[in-house]
Every structure is written in structure tokens, then in C-alpha cells.
Amino acid sequence: MNRIALLLLILAGLLGGCERPPAPDTLPRAAEPAPSSGAAPAKVASGDASWQGYGPLQLGIGAEQLRTLWPGELQGDVVADGGCYYLSPAGEDDARPFFMIEGNRFVRYDLRSSAAPAPGGGTVGMDLGQLQALYPDADIPQPHKYVAGGKVLRVPAAEGGTGVLVIELGADGKASAWRVGLPPQVDYVEGCG
């Protein structure tokens, strides 16, 4: 095999390992459910999102503790080697959170619905001006890595929290998704890449 072909093969392998943040219709819905207590699916409440975590889940807790504390069934493809994966409440609700686990710890949660506001009140559908009024301590908006004309607004932890809020805005200038998590995982543009 010549060197160019070998380099192309290596590049294809590296790019194949990267993935974009899960799209709303491709998040782990069809995956096998993770072990749970057999409880009914939990409803997402609008006040569950905080700088410290989501509902009963505090950022930084272990993956097993997350499964124990969550009051319903979780689904997703669990990675046994301590790698990155997502768990989410069972069901088809677009307002459900997606919990990122990396190194066997809960490090981030993602939402893509206007039904659940982010800590501080930001929601999907708000424009940049509205978000900057809510989050005056936000960093200067940065260009989105994948969305032409899109922006990313990063808000440092507030209220003594440990989490950082990242809001993605589409080319239309409106928020399309947001996430809260611990650095560096909160800044992973590709989700679990």
C-alpha cells in the first residue's frame, strides 16, 4: 500500500470516529434500555435544569449513581470501557434530556426543546439579543463549527454552580439547542466524538 493510500485510510478511520452532536431524531431512542429499577418513565419538569445538574442528578456523580437516582427507565448504549455515551429517559418525548457519561461520570446534559428552560431562563427559539440580556456575563458569541452563520454562546457557571451553559444558535439567529456540563465535555461540539 502506498503512503498516500495509507494516509487516506488513517484519515477515514479518524473521521469515522467523530460524530456530530446527536440530532433530535437520532438521539439514542432505538437503543436497548439501560438497566433500571423498572419504574415508569419520568416526566421532564421545567425547573429540573440547574447549574449543578439536572433534577436529582448532580454533575460529577458516577454512572451507577445516576441510574439509581433517576426516577424512571433510562435508555442508551452503555460503553463499558469508560468511554463517552448518552443515556436518556425512555420514551419519545422531544423535551427529554440526554445525559452524557464519560469516564463513568455524569458530565453533561443536552436539551433541544423550548419546553424546558436552561438555568437562568434561556430557551430554544430565543434570539441572541434575548439571550445576552438574560446572561450578561456570557462570553462573546463564537462562530458555530458546523452551522454556517450559526453562533455558540458560552455562559460561565452562575449561582455557585459548577456547570457551564452552552447555547447553540442556528443561521436564523435563534437558539436551537443548549447544554450544561463540566469542562471540557460541555465544549465537545461533536457530542461523544
Short mmCIF file of C-alpha atoms in Angstrom, two decimals:
data_model
loop_
_atom_site.label_atom_id
_atom_site.label_comp_id
_atom_site.label_asym_id
_atom_site.label_seq_id
_atom_site.Cartn_x
_atom_site.Cartn_y
_atom_site.Cartn_z
CA MET A 1 0.00 0.00 0.00
CA ASN A 2 1.48 3.37 -0.94
CA ARG A 3 1.85 6.19 1.57
CA ILE A 4 -1.00 8.31 0.18
CA ALA A 5 -3.44 5.41 0.30
CA LEU A 6 -2.31 4.63 3.86
CA LEU A 7 -2.78 8.27 4.93
CA LEU A 8 -6.25 8.36 3.37
CA LEU A 9 -7.15 5.14 5.18
CA ILE A 10 -5.96 6.57 8.52
CA LEU A 11 -7.81 9.85 7.90
CA ALA A 12 -11.02 7.99 7.07
CA GLY A 13 -10.67 5.99 10.30
CA LEU A 14 -10.16 9.13 12.35
CA LEU A 15 -13.09 10.94 10.77
CA GLY A 16 -15.28 7.89 11.20
CA GLY A 17 -14.70 8.10 14.97
CA CYS A 18 -16.02 11.67 15.14
CA GLU A 19 -19.67 12.36 15.40
CA ARG A 20 -21.77 15.45 15.44
CA PRO A 21 -23.92 16.19 18.45
CA PRO A 22 -26.89 13.88 18.33
CA ALA A 23 -29.66 15.28 16.15
CA PRO A 24 -33.12 15.26 17.75
CA ASP A 25 -34.25 12.38 15.55
CA THR A 26 -31.06 10.31 16.02
CA LEU A 27 -30.52 10.51 19.75
CA PRO A 28 -30.50 7.06 21.33
CA ARG A 29 -34.20 6.21 21.05
CA ALA A 30 -33.96 2.80 19.49
CA ALA A 31 -31.14 1.64 21.73
CA GLU A 32 -31.60 -1.07 24.28
CA PRO A 33 -32.70 0.30 27.62
CA ALA A 34 -30.06 0.55 30.29
CA PRO A 35 -30.81 -1.40 33.46
CA SER A 36 -33.31 0.42 35.62
CA SER A 37 -35.49 -0.07 38.61
CA GLY A 38 -38.47 -0.79 36.37
CA ALA A 39 -40.20 2.45 37.31
CA ALA A 40 -42.38 4.28 34.81
CA PRO A 41 -40.77 6.95 32.59
CA ALA A 42 -40.15 10.17 34.48
CA LYS A 43 -41.71 13.40 33.28
CA VAL A 44 -39.38 16.28 32.48
CA ALA A 45 -40.21 19.31 34.61
CA SER A 46 -39.39 22.84 33.51
CA GLY A 47 -37.45 23.57 36.72
CA ASP A 48 -35.21 20.49 36.57
CA ALA A 49 -32.29 22.20 34.80
CA SER A 50 -29.70 23.81 37.05
CA TRP A 51 -26.07 24.87 37.03
CA GLN A 52 -25.28 21.91 39.30
CA GLY A 53 -27.06 19.20 37.32
CA TYR A 54 -30.50 18.02 36.26
CA GLY A 55 -33.26 17.14 38.70
CA PRO A 56 -31.80 14.75 41.27
CA LEU A 57 -28.60 14.30 39.23
CA GLN A 58 -25.54 16.34 40.21
CA LEU A 59 -22.77 16.84 37.67
CA GLY A 60 -19.81 14.65 38.51
CA ILE A 61 -21.70 11.73 40.09
CA GLY A 62 -20.91 8.20 38.98
CA ALA A 63 -22.86 6.48 36.21
CA GLU A 64 -24.29 3.87 38.59
CA GLN A 65 -25.43 6.58 41.00
CA LEU A 66 -27.11 8.39 38.09
CA ARG A 67 -29.08 5.23 37.24
CA THR A 68 -30.05 4.80 40.89
CA LEU A 69 -31.16 8.42 41.38
CA TRP A 70 -33.13 8.80 38.15
CA PRO A 71 -36.79 8.02 38.94
CA GLY A 72 -37.54 6.21 35.67
CA GLU A 73 -36.18 4.00 32.95
CA LEU A 74 -33.09 5.13 31.05
CA GLN A 75 -32.07 4.03 27.59
CA GLY A 76 -28.87 4.26 25.59
CA ASP A 77 -25.84 2.30 24.50
CA VAL A 78 -23.58 1.91 27.54
CA VAL A 79 -19.85 1.85 26.84
CA ALA A 80 -18.05 -0.49 29.21
CA ASP A 81 -14.53 0.93 28.80
CA GLY A 82 -15.23 4.28 30.47
CA GLY A 83 -15.72 6.00 27.12
CA CYS A 84 -18.36 8.57 26.26
CA TYR A 85 -22.04 7.71 25.78
CA TYR A 86 -25.53 9.16 26.32
CA LEU A 87 -28.44 7.95 28.44
CA SER A 88 -31.92 9.43 28.24
CA PRO A 89 -35.31 8.85 29.82
CA ALA A 90 -37.26 6.22 27.92
CA GLY A 91 -39.92 7.42 25.52
CA GLU A 92 -40.37 9.64 22.53
CA ASP A 93 -40.72 13.00 24.30
CA ASP A 94 -38.72 15.67 22.44
CA ALA A 95 -38.30 17.60 25.69
CA ARG A 96 -36.33 14.85 27.39
CA PRO A 97 -32.74 15.47 28.47
CA PHE A 98 -29.78 13.48 27.23
CA PHE A 99 -27.18 12.70 29.90
CA MET A 100 -23.55 12.44 28.79
CA ILE A 101 -21.42 9.93 30.67
CA GLU A 102 -17.64 9.93 30.25
CA GLY A 103 -15.08 8.20 32.43
CA ASN A 104 -18.05 6.59 34.24
CA ARG A 105 -19.22 10.04 35.47
CA PHE A 106 -22.20 12.25 34.60
CA VAL A 107 -20.52 15.24 32.94
CA ARG A 108 -23.18 16.99 30.80
CA TYR A 109 -26.82 17.13 29.78
CA ASP A 110 -28.29 18.33 26.47
CA LEU A 111 -31.77 19.60 25.57
CA ARG A 112 -33.28 20.67 22.24
CA SER A 113 -36.78 21.73 23.25
CA SER A 114 -38.36 25.03 24.23
CA ALA A 115 -40.41 23.11 26.83
CA ALA A 116 -37.52 23.07 29.31
CA PRO A 117 -35.70 26.36 30.04
CA ALA A 118 -31.98 26.41 30.70
CA PRO A 119 -30.66 27.66 34.03
CA GLY A 120 -31.25 31.41 34.01
CA GLY A 121 -34.31 31.18 31.75
CA GLY A 122 -32.96 30.80 28.20
CA THR A 123 -34.97 28.60 25.86
CA VAL A 124 -34.77 27.14 22.40
CA GLY A 125 -36.22 29.73 19.99
CA MET A 126 -34.81 32.83 21.71
CA ASP A 127 -32.61 35.14 19.66
CA LEU A 128 -29.10 36.25 20.56
CA GLY A 129 -30.23 39.62 21.95
CA GLN A 130 -32.72 37.98 24.32
CA LEU A 131 -30.08 35.50 25.48
CA GLN A 132 -27.46 38.19 26.06
CA ALA A 133 -30.00 40.14 28.15
CA LEU A 134 -30.58 37.04 30.30
CA TYR A 135 -26.87 36.20 30.51
CA PRO A 136 -24.88 39.47 30.73
CA ASP A 137 -21.78 37.51 31.88
CA ALA A 138 -21.76 35.34 28.75
CA ASP A 139 -18.62 35.14 26.66
CA ILE A 140 -18.54 36.85 23.27
CA PRO A 141 -20.51 34.66 20.82
CA GLN A 142 -18.29 32.47 18.67
CA PRO A 143 -18.97 31.10 15.17
CA HIS A 144 -20.53 27.63 15.17
CA LYS A 145 -18.10 24.99 13.97
CA TYR A 146 -20.62 23.26 11.70
CA VAL A 147 -23.52 25.65 11.05
CA ALA A 148 -22.78 28.37 8.51
CA GLY A 149 -23.91 31.65 10.05
CA GLY A 150 -24.59 29.93 13.37
CA LYS A 151 -23.18 31.02 16.72
CA VAL A 152 -22.30 29.49 20.07
CA LEU A 153 -22.90 31.39 23.30
CA ARG A 154 -20.97 30.14 26.35
CA VAL A 155 -22.15 31.19 29.80
CA PRO A 156 -19.86 30.58 32.81
CA ALA A 157 -21.28 28.96 35.92
CA ALA A 158 -23.59 31.12 38.00
CA GLU A 159 -25.27 30.82 41.38
CA GLY A 160 -22.23 29.00 42.75
CA GLY A 161 -22.75 26.17 40.26
CA THR A 162 -20.10 24.04 38.69
CA GLY A 163 -21.69 23.72 35.27
CA VAL A 164 -21.20 25.86 32.19
CA LEU A 165 -24.10 26.62 29.83
CA VAL A 166 -23.51 26.42 26.08
CA ILE A 167 -26.27 27.60 23.73
CA GLU A 168 -26.16 26.83 20.00
CA LEU A 169 -27.83 29.28 17.60
CA GLY A 170 -28.72 28.49 14.01
CA ALA A 171 -28.15 30.64 10.95
CA ASP A 172 -31.54 32.25 11.69
CA GLY A 173 -30.05 33.69 14.90
CA LYS A 174 -32.31 31.63 17.18
CA ALA A 175 -31.27 29.11 19.82
CA SER A 176 -31.65 25.55 18.55
CA ALA A 177 -30.16 23.58 21.46
CA TRP A 178 -28.42 24.05 24.78
CA ARG A 179 -26.36 22.02 27.20
CA VAL A 180 -24.92 22.30 30.70
CA GLY A 181 -21.86 20.44 31.80
CA LEU A 182 -18.37 20.35 33.17
CA PRO A 183 -15.39 21.48 31.10
CA PRO A 184 -14.03 20.07 28.89
CA GLN A 185 -17.05 17.89 27.99
CA VAL A 186 -19.52 20.81 27.81
CA ASP A 187 -17.42 22.21 24.98
CA TYR A 188 -17.40 19.00 22.89
CA VAL A 189 -19.06 20.22 19.69
CA GLU A 190 -19.31 16.68 18.37
CA GLY A 191 -21.00 15.28 21.48
CA CYS A 192 -19.38 11.90 22.10
CA GLY A 193 -16.76 12.04 19.35
#
